[in-house]
XYZ file of C-alpha atoms in Angstrom:
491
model
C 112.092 196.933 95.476
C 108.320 196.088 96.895
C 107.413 192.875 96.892
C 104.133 193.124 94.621
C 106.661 194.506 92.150
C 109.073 191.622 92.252
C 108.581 189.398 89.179
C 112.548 188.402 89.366
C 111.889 185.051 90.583
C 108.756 184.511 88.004
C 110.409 181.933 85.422
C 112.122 180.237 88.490
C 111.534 176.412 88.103
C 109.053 174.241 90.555
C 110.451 171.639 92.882
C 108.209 168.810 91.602
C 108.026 167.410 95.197
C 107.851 170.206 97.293
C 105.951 172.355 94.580
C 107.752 175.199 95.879
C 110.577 177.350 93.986
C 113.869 178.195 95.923
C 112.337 181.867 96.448
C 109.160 180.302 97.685
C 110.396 177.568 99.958
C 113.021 180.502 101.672
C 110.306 182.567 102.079
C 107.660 180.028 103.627
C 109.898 178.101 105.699
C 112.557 180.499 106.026
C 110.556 183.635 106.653
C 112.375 185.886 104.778
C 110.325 188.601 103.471
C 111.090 188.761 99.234
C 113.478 191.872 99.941
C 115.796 189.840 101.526
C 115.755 187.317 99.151
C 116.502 189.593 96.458
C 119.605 191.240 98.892
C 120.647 187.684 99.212
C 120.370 186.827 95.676
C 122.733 189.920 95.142
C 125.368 188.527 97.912
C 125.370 185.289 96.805
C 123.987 184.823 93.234
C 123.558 180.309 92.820
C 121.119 181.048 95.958
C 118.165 180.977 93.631
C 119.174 177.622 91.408
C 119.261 175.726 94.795
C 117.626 172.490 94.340
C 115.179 172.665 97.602
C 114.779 168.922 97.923
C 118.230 167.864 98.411
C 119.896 171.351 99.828
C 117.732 173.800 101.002
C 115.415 171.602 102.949
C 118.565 169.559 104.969
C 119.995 172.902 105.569
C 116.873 174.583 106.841
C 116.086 171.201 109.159
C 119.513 171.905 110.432
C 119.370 175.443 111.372
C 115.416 174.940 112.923
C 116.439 171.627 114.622
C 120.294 171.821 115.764
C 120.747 175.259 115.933
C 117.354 175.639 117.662
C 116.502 178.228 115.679
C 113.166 177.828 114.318
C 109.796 180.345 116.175
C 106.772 180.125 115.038
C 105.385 181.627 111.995
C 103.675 184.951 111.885
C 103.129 184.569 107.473
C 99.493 185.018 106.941
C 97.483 181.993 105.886
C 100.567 179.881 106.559
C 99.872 176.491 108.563
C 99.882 176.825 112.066
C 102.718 174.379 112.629
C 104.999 176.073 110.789
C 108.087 177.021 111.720
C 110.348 179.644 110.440
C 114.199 181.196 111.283
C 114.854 183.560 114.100
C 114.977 187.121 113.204
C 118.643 187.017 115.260
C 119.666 183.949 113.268
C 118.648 185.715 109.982
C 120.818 189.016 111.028
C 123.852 186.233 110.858
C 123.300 183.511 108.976
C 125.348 184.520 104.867
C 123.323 183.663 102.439
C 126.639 181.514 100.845
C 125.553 178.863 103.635
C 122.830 177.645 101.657
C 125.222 176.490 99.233
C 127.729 175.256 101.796
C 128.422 171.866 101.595
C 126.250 170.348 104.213
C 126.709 166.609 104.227
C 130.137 166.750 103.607
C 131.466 169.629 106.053
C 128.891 171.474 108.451
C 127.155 168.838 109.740
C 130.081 166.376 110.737
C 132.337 169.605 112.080
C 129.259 170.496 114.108
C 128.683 167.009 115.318
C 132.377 167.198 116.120
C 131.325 170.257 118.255
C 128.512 168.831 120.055
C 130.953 165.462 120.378
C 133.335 167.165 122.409
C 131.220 169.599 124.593
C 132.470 173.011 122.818
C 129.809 175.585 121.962
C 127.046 174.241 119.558
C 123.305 174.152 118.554
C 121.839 178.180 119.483
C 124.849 178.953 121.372
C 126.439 179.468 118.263
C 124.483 182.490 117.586
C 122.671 183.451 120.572
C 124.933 183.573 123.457
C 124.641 186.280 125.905
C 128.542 187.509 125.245
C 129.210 186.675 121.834
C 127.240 185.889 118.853
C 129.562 186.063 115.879
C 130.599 181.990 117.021
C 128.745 181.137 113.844
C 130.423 183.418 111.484
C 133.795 181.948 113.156
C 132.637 178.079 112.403
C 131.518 178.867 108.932
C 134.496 180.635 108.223
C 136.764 178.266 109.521
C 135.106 174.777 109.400
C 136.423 173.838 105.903
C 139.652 172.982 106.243
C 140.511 170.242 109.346
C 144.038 171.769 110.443
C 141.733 175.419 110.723
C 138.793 173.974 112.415
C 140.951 172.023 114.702
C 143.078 174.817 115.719
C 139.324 176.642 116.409
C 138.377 173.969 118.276
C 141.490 174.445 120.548
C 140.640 178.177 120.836
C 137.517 177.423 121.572
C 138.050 175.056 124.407
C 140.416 177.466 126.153
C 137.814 179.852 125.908
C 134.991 178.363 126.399
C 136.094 174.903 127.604
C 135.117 171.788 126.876
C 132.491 169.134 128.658
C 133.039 166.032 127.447
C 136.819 166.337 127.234
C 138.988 164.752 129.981
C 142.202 165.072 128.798
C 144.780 167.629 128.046
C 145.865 166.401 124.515
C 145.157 168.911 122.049
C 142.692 168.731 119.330
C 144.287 167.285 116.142
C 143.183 167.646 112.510
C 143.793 163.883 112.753
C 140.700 163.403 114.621
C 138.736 165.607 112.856
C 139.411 163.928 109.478
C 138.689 160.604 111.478
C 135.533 161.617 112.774
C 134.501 163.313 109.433
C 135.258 159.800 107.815
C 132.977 157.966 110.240
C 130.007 160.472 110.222
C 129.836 160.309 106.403
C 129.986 155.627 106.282
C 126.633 157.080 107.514
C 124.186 155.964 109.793
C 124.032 151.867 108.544
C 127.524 151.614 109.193
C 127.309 153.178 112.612
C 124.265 150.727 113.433
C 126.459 147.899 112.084
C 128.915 148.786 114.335
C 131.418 148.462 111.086
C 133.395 150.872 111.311
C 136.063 149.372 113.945
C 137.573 147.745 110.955
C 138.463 150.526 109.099
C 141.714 152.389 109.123
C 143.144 155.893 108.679
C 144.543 154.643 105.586
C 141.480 153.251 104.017
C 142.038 149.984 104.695
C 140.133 147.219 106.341
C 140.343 143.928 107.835
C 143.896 144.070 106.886
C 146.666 143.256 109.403
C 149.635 145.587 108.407
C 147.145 148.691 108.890
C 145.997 147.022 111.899
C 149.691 146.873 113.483
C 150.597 150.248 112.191
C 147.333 152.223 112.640
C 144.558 152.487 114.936
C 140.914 152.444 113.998
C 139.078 155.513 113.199
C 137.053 155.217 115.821
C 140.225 154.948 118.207
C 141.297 157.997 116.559
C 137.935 160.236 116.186
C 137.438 158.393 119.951
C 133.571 158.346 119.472
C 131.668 154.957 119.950
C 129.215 153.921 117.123
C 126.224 154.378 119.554
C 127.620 158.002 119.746
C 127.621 158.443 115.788
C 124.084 156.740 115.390
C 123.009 159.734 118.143
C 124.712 162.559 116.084
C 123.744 161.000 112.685
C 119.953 161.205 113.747
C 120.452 164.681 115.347
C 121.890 166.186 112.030
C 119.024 164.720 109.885
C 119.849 160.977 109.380
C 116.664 159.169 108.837
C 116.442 156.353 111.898
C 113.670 154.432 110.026
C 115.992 154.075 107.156
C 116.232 150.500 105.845
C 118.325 148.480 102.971
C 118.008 147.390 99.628
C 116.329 143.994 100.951
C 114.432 145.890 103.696
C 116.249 145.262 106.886
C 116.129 148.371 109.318
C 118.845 150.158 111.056
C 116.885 147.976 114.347
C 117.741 144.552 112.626
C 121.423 145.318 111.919
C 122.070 146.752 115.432
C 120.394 143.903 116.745
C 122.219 141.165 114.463
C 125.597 143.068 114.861
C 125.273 143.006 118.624
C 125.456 146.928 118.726
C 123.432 147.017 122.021
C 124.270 150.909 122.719
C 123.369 151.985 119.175
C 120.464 150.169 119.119
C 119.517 152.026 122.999
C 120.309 155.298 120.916
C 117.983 153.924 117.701
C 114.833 153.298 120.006
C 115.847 156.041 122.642
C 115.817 159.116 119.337
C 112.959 157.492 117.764
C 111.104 157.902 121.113
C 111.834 161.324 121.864
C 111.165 162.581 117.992
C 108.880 160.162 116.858
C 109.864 161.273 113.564
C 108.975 159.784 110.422
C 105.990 158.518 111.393
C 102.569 159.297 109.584
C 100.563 161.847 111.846
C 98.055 160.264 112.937
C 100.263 157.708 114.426
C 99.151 156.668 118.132
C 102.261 154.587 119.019
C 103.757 156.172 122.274
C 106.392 154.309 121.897
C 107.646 153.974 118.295
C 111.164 153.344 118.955
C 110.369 150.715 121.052
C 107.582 149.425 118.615
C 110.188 149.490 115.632
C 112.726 147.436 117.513
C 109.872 144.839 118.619
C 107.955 144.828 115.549
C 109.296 145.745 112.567
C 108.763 143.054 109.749
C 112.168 143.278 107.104
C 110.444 143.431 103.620
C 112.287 140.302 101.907
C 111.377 137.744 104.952
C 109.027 139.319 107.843
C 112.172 138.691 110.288
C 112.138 141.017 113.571
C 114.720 142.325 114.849
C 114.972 139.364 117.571
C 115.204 137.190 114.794
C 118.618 138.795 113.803
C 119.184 138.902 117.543
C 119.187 135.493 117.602
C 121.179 134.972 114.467
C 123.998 137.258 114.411
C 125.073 139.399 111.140
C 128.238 140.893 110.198
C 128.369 143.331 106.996
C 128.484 140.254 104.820
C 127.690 137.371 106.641
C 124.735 136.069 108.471
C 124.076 133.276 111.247
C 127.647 133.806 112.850
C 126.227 133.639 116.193
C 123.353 135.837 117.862
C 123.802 138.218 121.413
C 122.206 137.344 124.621
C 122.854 140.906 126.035
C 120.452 142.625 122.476
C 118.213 139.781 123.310
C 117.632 140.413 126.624
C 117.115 144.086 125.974
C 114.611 143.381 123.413
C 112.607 141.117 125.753
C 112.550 143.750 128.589
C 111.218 147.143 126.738
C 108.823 144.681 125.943
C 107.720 143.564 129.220
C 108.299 147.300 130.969
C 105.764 149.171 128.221
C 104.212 147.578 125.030
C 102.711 144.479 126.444
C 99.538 146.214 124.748
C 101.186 145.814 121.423
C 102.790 142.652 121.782
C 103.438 139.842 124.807
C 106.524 138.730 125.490
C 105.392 135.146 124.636
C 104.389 136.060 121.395
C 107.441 137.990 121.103
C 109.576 135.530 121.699
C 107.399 132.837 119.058
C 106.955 135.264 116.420
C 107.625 133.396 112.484
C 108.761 135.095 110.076
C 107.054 134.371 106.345
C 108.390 130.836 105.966
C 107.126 129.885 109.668
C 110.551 130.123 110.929
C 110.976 131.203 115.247
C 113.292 132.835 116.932
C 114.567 129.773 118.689
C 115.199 128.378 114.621
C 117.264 130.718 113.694
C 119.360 130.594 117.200
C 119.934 126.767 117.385
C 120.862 126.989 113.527
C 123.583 129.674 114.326
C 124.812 127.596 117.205
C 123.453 130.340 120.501
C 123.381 128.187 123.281
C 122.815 130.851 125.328
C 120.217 132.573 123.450
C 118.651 129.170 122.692
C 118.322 128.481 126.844
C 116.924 132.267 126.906
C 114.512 130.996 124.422
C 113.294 127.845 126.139
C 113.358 129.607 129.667
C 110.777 132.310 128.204
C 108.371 129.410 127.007
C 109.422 129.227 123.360
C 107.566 126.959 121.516
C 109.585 123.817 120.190
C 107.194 121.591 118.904
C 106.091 124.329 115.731
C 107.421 123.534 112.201
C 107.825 126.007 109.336
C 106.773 125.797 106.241
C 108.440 123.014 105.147
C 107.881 120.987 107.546
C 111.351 121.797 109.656
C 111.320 122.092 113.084
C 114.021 123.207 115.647
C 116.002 119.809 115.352
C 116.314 120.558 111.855
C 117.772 124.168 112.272
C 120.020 122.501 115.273
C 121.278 119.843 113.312
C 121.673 122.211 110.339
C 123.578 124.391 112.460
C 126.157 122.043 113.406
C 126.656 123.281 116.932
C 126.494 119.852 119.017
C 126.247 121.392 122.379
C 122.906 123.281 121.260
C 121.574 119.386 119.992
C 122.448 118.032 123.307
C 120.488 120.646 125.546
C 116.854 120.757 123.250
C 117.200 117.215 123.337
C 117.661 116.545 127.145
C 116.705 119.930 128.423
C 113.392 120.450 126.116
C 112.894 117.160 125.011
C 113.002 118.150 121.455
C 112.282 115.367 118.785
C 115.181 114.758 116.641
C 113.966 111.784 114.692
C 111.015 113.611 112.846
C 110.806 114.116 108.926
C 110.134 117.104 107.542
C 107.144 117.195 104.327
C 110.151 116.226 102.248
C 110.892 112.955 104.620
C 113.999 114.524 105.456
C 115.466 114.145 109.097
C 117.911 116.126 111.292
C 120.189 113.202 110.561
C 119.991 114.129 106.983
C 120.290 117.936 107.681
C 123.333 117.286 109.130
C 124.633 115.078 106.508
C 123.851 117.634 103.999
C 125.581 120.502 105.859
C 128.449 118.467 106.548
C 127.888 118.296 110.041
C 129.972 115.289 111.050
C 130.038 115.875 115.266
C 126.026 115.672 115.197
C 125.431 112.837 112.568
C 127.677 110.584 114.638
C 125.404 112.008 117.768
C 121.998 111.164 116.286
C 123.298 107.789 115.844
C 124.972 106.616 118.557
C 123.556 108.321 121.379
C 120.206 109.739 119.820
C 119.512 105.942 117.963
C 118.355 107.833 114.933
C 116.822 105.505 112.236
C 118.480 106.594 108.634
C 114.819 105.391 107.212
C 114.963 104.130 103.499
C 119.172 104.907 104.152
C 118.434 108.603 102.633
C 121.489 109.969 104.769
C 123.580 107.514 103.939
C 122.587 107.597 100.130
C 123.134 111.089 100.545
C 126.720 111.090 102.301
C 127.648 108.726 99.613
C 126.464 111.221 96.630
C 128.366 114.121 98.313
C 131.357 111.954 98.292
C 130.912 111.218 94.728
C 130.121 114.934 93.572
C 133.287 116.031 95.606
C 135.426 113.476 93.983
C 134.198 114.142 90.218
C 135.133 117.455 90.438
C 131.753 118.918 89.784
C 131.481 120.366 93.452
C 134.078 123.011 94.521
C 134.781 122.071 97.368
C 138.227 122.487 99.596
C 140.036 119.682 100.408
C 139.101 119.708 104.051
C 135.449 120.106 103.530
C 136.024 116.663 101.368
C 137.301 115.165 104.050
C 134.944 115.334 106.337
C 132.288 114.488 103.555
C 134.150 111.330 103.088
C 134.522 110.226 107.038
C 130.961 111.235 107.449
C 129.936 108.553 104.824
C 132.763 106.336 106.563
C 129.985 106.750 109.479
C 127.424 104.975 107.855
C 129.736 101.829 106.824
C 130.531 101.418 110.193
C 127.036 101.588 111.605
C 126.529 98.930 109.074
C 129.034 96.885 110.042
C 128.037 96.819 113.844
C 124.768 96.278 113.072
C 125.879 93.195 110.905
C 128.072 91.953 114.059
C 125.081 91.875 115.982
């Protein structure tokens, strides 16, 4: 069959983004001539119905970019930076592997490979002694008690790098590892995955007695999986529904490794980013600049904060922070200063230094103030740091921007409400008692007090759900103000 005389593949449907047709996009970016997509076709007939988008394009990326098996193309009129397979990679590579499953079996066994330090990447098919390794993996990589027991082959053969034990290879950790690879890349940045269990359960204290964690079991770190997850084709500028980065959640989540491996990819591959990009830098720009959609928050905002899965403000990390502030002192002071680093506001005019006094980082909060943050600005409302403080509830932080940075805490905001107030409305007994007795705070027009008072009431009516505990305080908060009134009408 010539190819001139091929009209097989005529009626094929077009990929609406790519605009190429399974034949087309194999024999563009594949380089296989239109004879051996026909022989193919033959060996393995669904080769041709192949959506391109969502299988033949991962699978190609794989074999060009961990299997290192992409040369230049010698098509004529094809663009110059186009790459195609290896003739030797052709000569082995079945045709079924384009219909392999690749997000749910090759890619996490091969990560498993590379994990452990057994062959992987172009030694699979073009090692000087033996290059039928990839016919052995794709043969045997399905099922975890077969690939396991080729993994132990493999590292008596072979050996093993990055292995320094002499436990065997278990299907256990295979499944374990396969389990963590597919939470995907978010989870790995989260650094959410030591909470999870071989049986499926979480945050639960019977698996927790009786099981290890997957990642005690697959022993791999998250800053390990974020590293394999971009090498097999994760996307490391991948954000959330509400637009917070895989930078942001390693920062928040205190994943300091996996956000070194985030910026340290994103530097070496500077994928993703448009062509005519001239950041030298980007992972370093990304985790210094990137503005989260829903709030224009930087990653050193979340820094400062601390996030969990599904909480937020639960306490920032000094060690992310201070790794933040030194890639950008060592090489993007063209892009952005430290100073204005450490000031930058997100879309409601709220700082760094905010955000850390409201989730109680004293530590972060003296990082802050040591680095010249600014503690006079307000945001938008008219808040300024003795608002978030006070809001926050930690008293220690209060204490040290009042006496260390002489931070105001008898200001209103445009609303004419004070720190004393924020505290009264987040139920921040420790601090209201502070502002008044050591800080002399004036309760101006009684607001707090009227306000303690009407918390009291809405607790008591049964309108607010509220625990019993939280009621209590409300009520010996408001207890506060009686007895401020009653020493003031002793004097």
């Amino acid at each position: 069959m010539t190819e001139s005389s091929n009209s097989s593949f005529a009626q094929l449907p077009v990929d609406v983004e790519t605009s190429l047709s399974a034949i087309h996009y194999l024999h563009v970016y594949g380089g296989y001539s239109l004879d051996e997509i026909h022989q193919m076709h033959t060996t393995f007939p669904p080769l041709l119905e192949i959506d391109v988008v969502r299988h033949l394009r991962p699978k190609m990326r794989f074999l060009k970019d961990c299997l290192e098996g992409g040369v230049a193309s010698t098509v004529t009129n094809s663009k110059s930076t186009n790459q195609v397979l290896d003739p030797k990679l052709k000569s082995v590579l079945p045709a079924s592997f384009f219909g392999a499953r690749f997000e749910r079996t090759i890619a996490p066994r091969h990560a498993f490979l590379v994990h452990l330090g057994l062959p992987s990447g172009r030694m699979l098919w073009d090692d000087a002694n033996d290059s039928s390794l990839l016919a052995e993996f794709l043969l045997q990589h399905r099922k975890p008690k077969q690939f396991a027991a080729l993994c132990n082959l493999w590292r008596r053969t072979y050996g093993a790098s990055n292995i320094d034990n002499n436990l065997p290879i278990t299907s256990q950790q295979v499944v374990a590892f396969d389990k963590l690879f597919q939470r995907g890349i978010l989870s790995a940045a989260r650094d959410d995955s030591n909470h999870v269990y071989s049986d499926n359960n979480s945050n639960n204290a019977a698996s927790k007695s009786k099981s290890p964690s997957l990642l005690d079991t697959a022993n791999v770190t998250p800053a390990q999986l974020v590293r394999y997850l971009i090498q097999h084709g994760a996307n490391a500028y991948e954000t959330d529904v509400r637009g917070a980065s895989l930078f942001h959640w390693a920062s928040g989540c205190g994943n300091l490794e996996g956000l070194k491996e985030l910026v340290d990819c994103c530097n070496k591959h500077k994928a993703g980013l448009e062509s005519n990009s001239q950041l030298s830098s980007p992972g370093n720009s990304a985790a210094l600049l990137w503005k989260a959609s829903r709030d224009d928050a930087i990653p050193l905002h979340w820094a400062c904060a601390g996030a969990g899965p599904k909480e937020f403000g639960i306490g920032g990390s000094v060690d992310v922070c201070n790794y933040l502030l030194s890639i950008c002192s060592e090489a993007e002071q063209s892009i952005i200063t430290q100073r204005k680093l450490i000031n930058a506001q997100t879309r409601d005019g709220n700082t760094v230094l905010m955000w850390s006094a409201w989730s109680g980082s004293l530590e972060i909060v003296k990082l802050m103030f040591r680095n010249r943050a600014d503690t006079e600005v307000s945001n938008r409302n008219g808040c300024t740091v003795a608002h978030w403080a006070a809001s926050g509830g930690n008293l220690n932080v209060c204490k040290y921007l009042a006496t260390m940075a002489n931070v105001n805490f008898d200001v209103e905001n445009y609303a004419r409400n004070t720190p004393l107030s924020h505290a009264v409305a987040y139920g921040r007994g420790s601090v209201a008692q502070w502002l008044r007795d050591e800080m002399q705070v004036e309760d101006s027009g009684n607001n707090a007090e009227n306000l303690a008072l009407d918390f009291v009431n809405w607790g008591e009516s049964g309108l607010g759900l509220i625990s019993e505990d939280e009621q209590a305080e409300r009520k010996k908060i408001s207890e506060l103000f009686r007895d401020w009134a009653d020493e003031m009408g002793e004097e």
